[in-house]
Amino acid sequence: MSLVNIIIPIFNRGSLIRETLTSISQQTYPYFECILVDDGSIDNTVLVIKEFCSTDPRFKLFFRGKTHLKGANSCRNIGFDQSTGDYIIWFDSDDLMTPNHLEVKLKEIQRTKADFVIAKTQNFSDRGFEAPYVYEQKPYGITAEDFILRRIHWYTYDVMLKRSVAARIRWNEHLESWQDYNYFCKMLLVTTTGYYIPQVLTHRRLHGVSIQKQMTRSSSSFKCALIDVYWYTFQDIKGQISSNIEMEITRNLMNLSFGLAKLCTVPVRLFQVTGLVYKKFKLKGVFLYQLALVSVALTQKGEALLEIAKCKKLK
């Protein structure tokens, strides 16, 4: 029987973690090991987890050491280093697995001989369940370019992947939000042999204290988080992608910086983004890009300048 590792970063989830762990303990496929890595919780999270570990040896608790940066990604890397399973599932501490989550994913990844499988997620809150997340599936299959340029997407916990693939990727420990985007961009540059499972296997909890909610609480913080993830992802993959993809990432960064300037907010990573603009669109592009930022900050106009800077024809 194949061992499945479920790896979960934990931080101050005392009120929710018991329900998450219960959903895992009740899986129809029993051969799993759930590795929980605490990020320095100061509530009763650790006590709840230790109670679970004492009654079910499939649950194991570890702690982020001082040599690692604080954050979920550090905990995920630590968890993987402690794992030995044939297959890996990344999960979150506030979400729930359907009882057949592991069984369905494992059956399909073995049946299709894929390197990873992608199931569906359904959001829920105190008001009940929402419609399941709908994948946009391309007729030609899964490509790294489509994911990098956000033409397709899925959530962290939707995926089960082979250990041999996960061993070639690390979570970027500098990112606080949109970590799954960065990770799966890198995964798809290792392999695109994936298979979609048309079935809801995860229930994603929506609540006010989720990390993603805090990072995207306003339009400006949302754009800042996206700039960060695009920048770090570009640094992680720039030697493995085409010049056209690099250009599109640069254009996305220009758009986001323009959006921040329109909100009268100084764009984050302005110096780094300007350097990318120079590499792709030369001195003229930099001049027009900076002029567009000044114009939109002062007059709320400048879209035409931005489009010309991106070397795109105006309609």
XYZ file of C-alpha atoms in Angstrom:
315
model
C 0.000 0.000 0.000
C 1.304 3.457 -0.919
C 1.988 5.873 1.920
C 0.516 9.354 1.413
C 1.995 12.314 3.279
C -0.325 15.188 4.154
C 1.738 18.251 5.109
C 0.096 21.124 6.995
C 1.628 24.384 8.282
C 0.016 25.543 11.532
C -0.291 28.910 13.257
C -2.879 29.818 15.923
C -5.621 27.483 14.743
C -6.788 26.219 18.125
C -10.445 26.865 17.336
C -10.397 25.180 13.914
C -7.629 22.575 13.754
C -9.566 19.816 15.528
C -12.210 19.787 12.781
C -9.523 19.685 10.083
C -7.671 16.797 11.730
C -10.904 14.901 12.289
C -11.711 15.115 8.579
C -8.288 13.613 7.857
C -8.514 10.882 10.489
C -11.787 9.660 8.943
C -10.325 9.053 5.481
C -11.461 5.888 3.699
C -7.835 5.357 2.633
C -6.015 4.779 5.945
C -2.346 4.556 4.890
C -1.297 8.146 5.410
C 0.968 10.181 7.637
C -0.102 13.702 8.509
C 2.866 15.961 9.242
C 1.983 19.165 11.097
C 4.573 21.918 11.468
C 3.837 24.662 13.978
C 4.972 28.187 13.144
C 5.098 29.460 16.727
C 1.463 29.321 17.850
C 0.633 31.124 21.100
C -2.897 29.762 21.592
C -3.929 26.168 22.381
C -3.118 24.832 18.899
C -0.195 22.686 20.032
C -2.209 21.138 22.869
C -4.989 20.126 20.481
C -2.508 18.593 18.035
C -0.632 16.728 20.759
C -3.922 15.207 21.876
C -4.524 13.949 18.348
C -0.992 12.602 18.067
C -1.382 10.679 21.334
C -4.428 8.807 20.054
C -3.454 8.369 16.387
C 0.220 7.725 15.502
C -0.436 8.771 11.898
C -0.336 12.393 13.091
C 3.109 13.839 13.822
C 3.958 17.309 15.143
C 7.121 19.276 14.357
C 8.192 22.844 15.038
C 9.800 25.510 12.861
C 13.284 26.171 14.158
C 14.975 29.548 14.381
C 17.110 28.758 11.331
C 14.016 29.004 9.109
C 12.116 32.151 8.202
C 8.716 32.475 9.855
C 5.827 31.525 7.602
C 3.774 28.743 6.072
C 6.267 28.042 3.299
C 9.101 27.378 5.725
C 6.824 24.952 7.566
C 5.937 23.201 4.310
C 9.607 22.722 3.452
C 10.315 21.382 6.947
C 7.351 19.037 6.635
C 8.533 17.662 3.332
C 12.011 17.056 4.739
C 10.386 14.931 7.458
C 8.210 12.980 5.029
C 8.845 9.584 3.428
C 5.594 8.932 1.526
C 5.247 8.029 -2.134
C 2.723 10.821 -2.676
C 2.388 14.328 -1.241
C -0.668 16.447 -0.453
C -0.270 20.024 0.749
C -3.173 21.036 2.963
C -4.252 24.014 5.079
C -5.071 24.054 8.771
C -8.584 25.498 8.441
C -9.986 23.422 5.573
C -11.680 20.017 5.439
C -11.196 16.837 3.428
C -14.138 14.860 2.138
C -13.965 11.273 3.510
C -12.783 9.902 0.147
C -10.237 12.677 -0.548
C -7.159 10.428 -0.406
C -8.789 7.366 -1.912
C -10.020 9.127 -5.050
C -6.793 11.036 -5.667
C -4.575 8.002 -5.161
C -6.731 5.796 -7.367
C -6.662 8.334 -10.211
C -2.947 9.163 -10.038
C -2.134 5.460 -10.213
C -4.735 4.669 -12.869
C -3.647 7.487 -15.185
C 0.084 7.132 -14.402
C 0.144 10.925 -14.021
C 2.758 12.849 -12.047
C -0.005 14.827 -10.326
C -3.790 15.013 -10.153
C -6.061 17.996 -9.518
C -9.417 17.678 -7.767
C -12.055 20.362 -7.129
C -12.678 22.631 -4.138
C -15.917 24.018 -2.740
C -15.925 27.102 -0.509
C -18.015 27.236 2.629
C -18.676 29.673 5.459
C -21.175 30.230 8.261
C -23.740 30.892 5.539
C -23.266 27.481 3.913
C -21.632 26.150 0.747
C -20.943 28.089 -2.426
C -20.736 26.696 -5.953
C -17.637 24.525 -6.524
C -14.567 26.097 -8.113
C -14.660 25.496 -11.888
C -11.409 24.773 -13.706
C -10.822 26.204 -17.132
C -9.478 23.153 -18.918
C -7.706 23.702 -22.210
C -8.317 21.166 -25.004
C -4.568 20.772 -25.535
C -3.893 19.909 -21.898
C -1.933 21.550 -19.079
C 0.991 23.863 -19.869
C 3.368 25.836 -17.680
C 2.761 28.943 -19.786
C -0.991 28.903 -19.126
C -0.466 28.656 -15.371
C 2.317 31.258 -15.242
C 0.147 33.737 -17.165
C -2.875 32.820 -14.997
C -5.013 31.425 -17.793
C -5.574 28.388 -15.572
C -5.415 27.968 -11.820
C -6.126 25.631 -8.917
C -5.719 25.674 -5.146
C -2.879 24.262 -3.036
C -4.934 21.403 -1.605
C -6.412 20.358 -4.964
C -3.196 18.586 -5.943
C -1.661 15.234 -5.124
C 1.795 14.787 -6.624
C 4.463 12.132 -6.725
C 7.275 12.437 -4.245
C 9.801 12.303 -7.099
C 8.323 15.564 -8.428
C 7.998 17.289 -5.048
C 11.652 16.488 -4.303
C 12.684 18.817 -7.155
C 10.778 21.860 -5.863
C 10.943 24.041 -2.768
C 8.392 26.488 -1.410
C 9.683 30.068 -1.597
C 10.065 31.075 2.050
C 9.989 34.815 1.296
C 6.368 34.802 0.142
C 3.470 35.499 2.509
C 0.646 35.200 -0.021
C -0.078 33.516 -3.371
C 2.493 30.855 -2.440
C 0.684 28.176 -4.432
C 1.067 30.193 -7.641
C 4.836 30.275 -7.209
C 5.023 26.587 -6.275
C 2.903 25.259 -9.123
C 4.674 27.430 -11.704
C 7.837 25.601 -10.688
C 6.095 22.215 -10.593
C 4.826 22.631 -14.155
C 8.351 23.400 -15.345
C 9.282 19.956 -13.974
C 6.264 18.097 -15.395
C 2.935 18.834 -17.079
C 1.714 15.242 -16.904
C -1.377 15.924 -14.834
C -4.976 14.749 -14.721
C -8.140 16.590 -13.665
C -10.575 14.863 -11.307
C -14.109 16.271 -11.827
C -15.043 15.838 -8.171
C -15.087 18.046 -5.062
C -12.638 16.604 -2.529
C -11.851 19.677 -0.407
C -14.086 22.075 1.501
C -12.343 25.444 1.783
C -13.314 27.524 4.803
C -13.889 31.250 4.265
C -13.411 33.359 7.389
C -12.122 36.777 8.355
C -8.828 35.705 9.935
C -7.462 33.624 7.061
C -3.987 34.670 5.902
C -5.190 35.201 2.331
C -8.041 37.404 3.585
C -5.638 39.573 5.570
C -3.251 39.939 2.643
C -6.020 40.971 0.231
C -8.087 43.194 2.542
C -7.788 46.172 0.165
C -7.116 46.836 -3.499
C -3.641 48.202 -2.741
C -2.595 45.274 -0.529
C -3.931 42.872 -3.166
C -1.801 44.497 -5.869
C 1.253 44.627 -3.581
C 0.909 40.892 -2.871
C 0.644 40.133 -6.588
C 3.701 42.231 -7.420
C 5.673 40.340 -4.785
C 4.645 36.919 -6.048
C 5.302 37.847 -9.692
C 8.714 39.232 -8.776
C 9.830 36.254 -6.706
C 8.404 33.798 -9.212
C 10.238 35.525 -12.042
C 13.475 35.196 -10.081
C 12.773 31.487 -9.479
C 11.962 30.541 -13.083
C 13.571 33.151 -15.353
C 16.163 30.736 -16.743
C 13.492 28.183 -17.659
C 10.878 30.242 -19.524
C 10.690 31.845 -22.953
C 11.335 35.504 -23.695
C 7.639 35.944 -24.506
C 6.581 34.723 -21.046
C 9.162 37.013 -19.436
C 7.680 39.910 -21.418
C 4.133 39.100 -20.289
C 5.218 38.902 -16.645
C 6.884 42.301 -17.062
C 3.673 43.719 -18.531
C 1.675 42.334 -15.606
C 4.067 44.014 -13.178
C 3.710 47.291 -15.094
C -0.092 47.035 -14.927
C -0.054 46.371 -11.185
C 2.381 49.236 -10.531
C 0.147 51.525 -12.575
C -2.850 50.405 -10.515
C -1.037 51.269 -7.286
C -0.004 54.677 -8.612
C -3.653 55.310 -9.500
C -4.467 54.681 -5.827
C -1.790 57.274 -4.949
C 0.388 54.498 -3.520
C 4.079 54.240 -4.327
C 4.469 50.954 -6.274
C 6.385 48.272 -4.386
C 9.585 47.002 -6.023
C 9.533 50.048 -8.301
C 13.292 49.878 -8.864
C 13.238 46.161 -9.733
C 10.239 46.475 -12.039
C 11.852 49.422 -13.809
C 14.921 47.260 -14.397
C 12.773 44.577 -16.040
C 11.049 47.210 -18.177
C 14.439 48.411 -19.386
C 15.517 44.877 -20.330
C 12.341 44.228 -22.313
C 11.324 47.650 -23.648
C 14.601 49.621 -23.480
C 15.009 53.272 -22.518
C 11.903 54.488 -24.366
C 9.766 51.954 -22.500
C 11.191 53.030 -19.129
C 10.575 56.708 -19.883
C 6.959 56.153 -20.949
C 6.309 53.749 -18.052
C 7.545 56.235 -15.450
C 5.669 59.069 -17.170
C 2.483 56.968 -17.045
C 2.937 56.419 -13.285
C 3.377 60.135 -12.628
C 0.454 61.016 -14.880
C -2.013 58.618 -13.248
C -0.942 59.671 -9.740
C -1.538 63.360 -10.558
C -4.440 63.267 -13.030
C -5.876 59.708 -12.830
C -4.982 59.381 -16.517
C -2.091 57.734 -18.307
C -3.435 54.484 -19.763
C -2.356 55.435 -23.289
C 1.208 56.078 -22.145
C 1.276 52.739 -20.358
C 0.056 50.848 -23.432
C 2.715 52.457 -25.613
C 5.363 51.653 -22.989
C 4.310 48.004 -23.146
C 4.757 48.116 -26.946
C 1.069 47.426 -27.499
C -1.000 49.110 -30.188
C -3.880 51.297 -29.022
C -7.351 50.354 -30.240
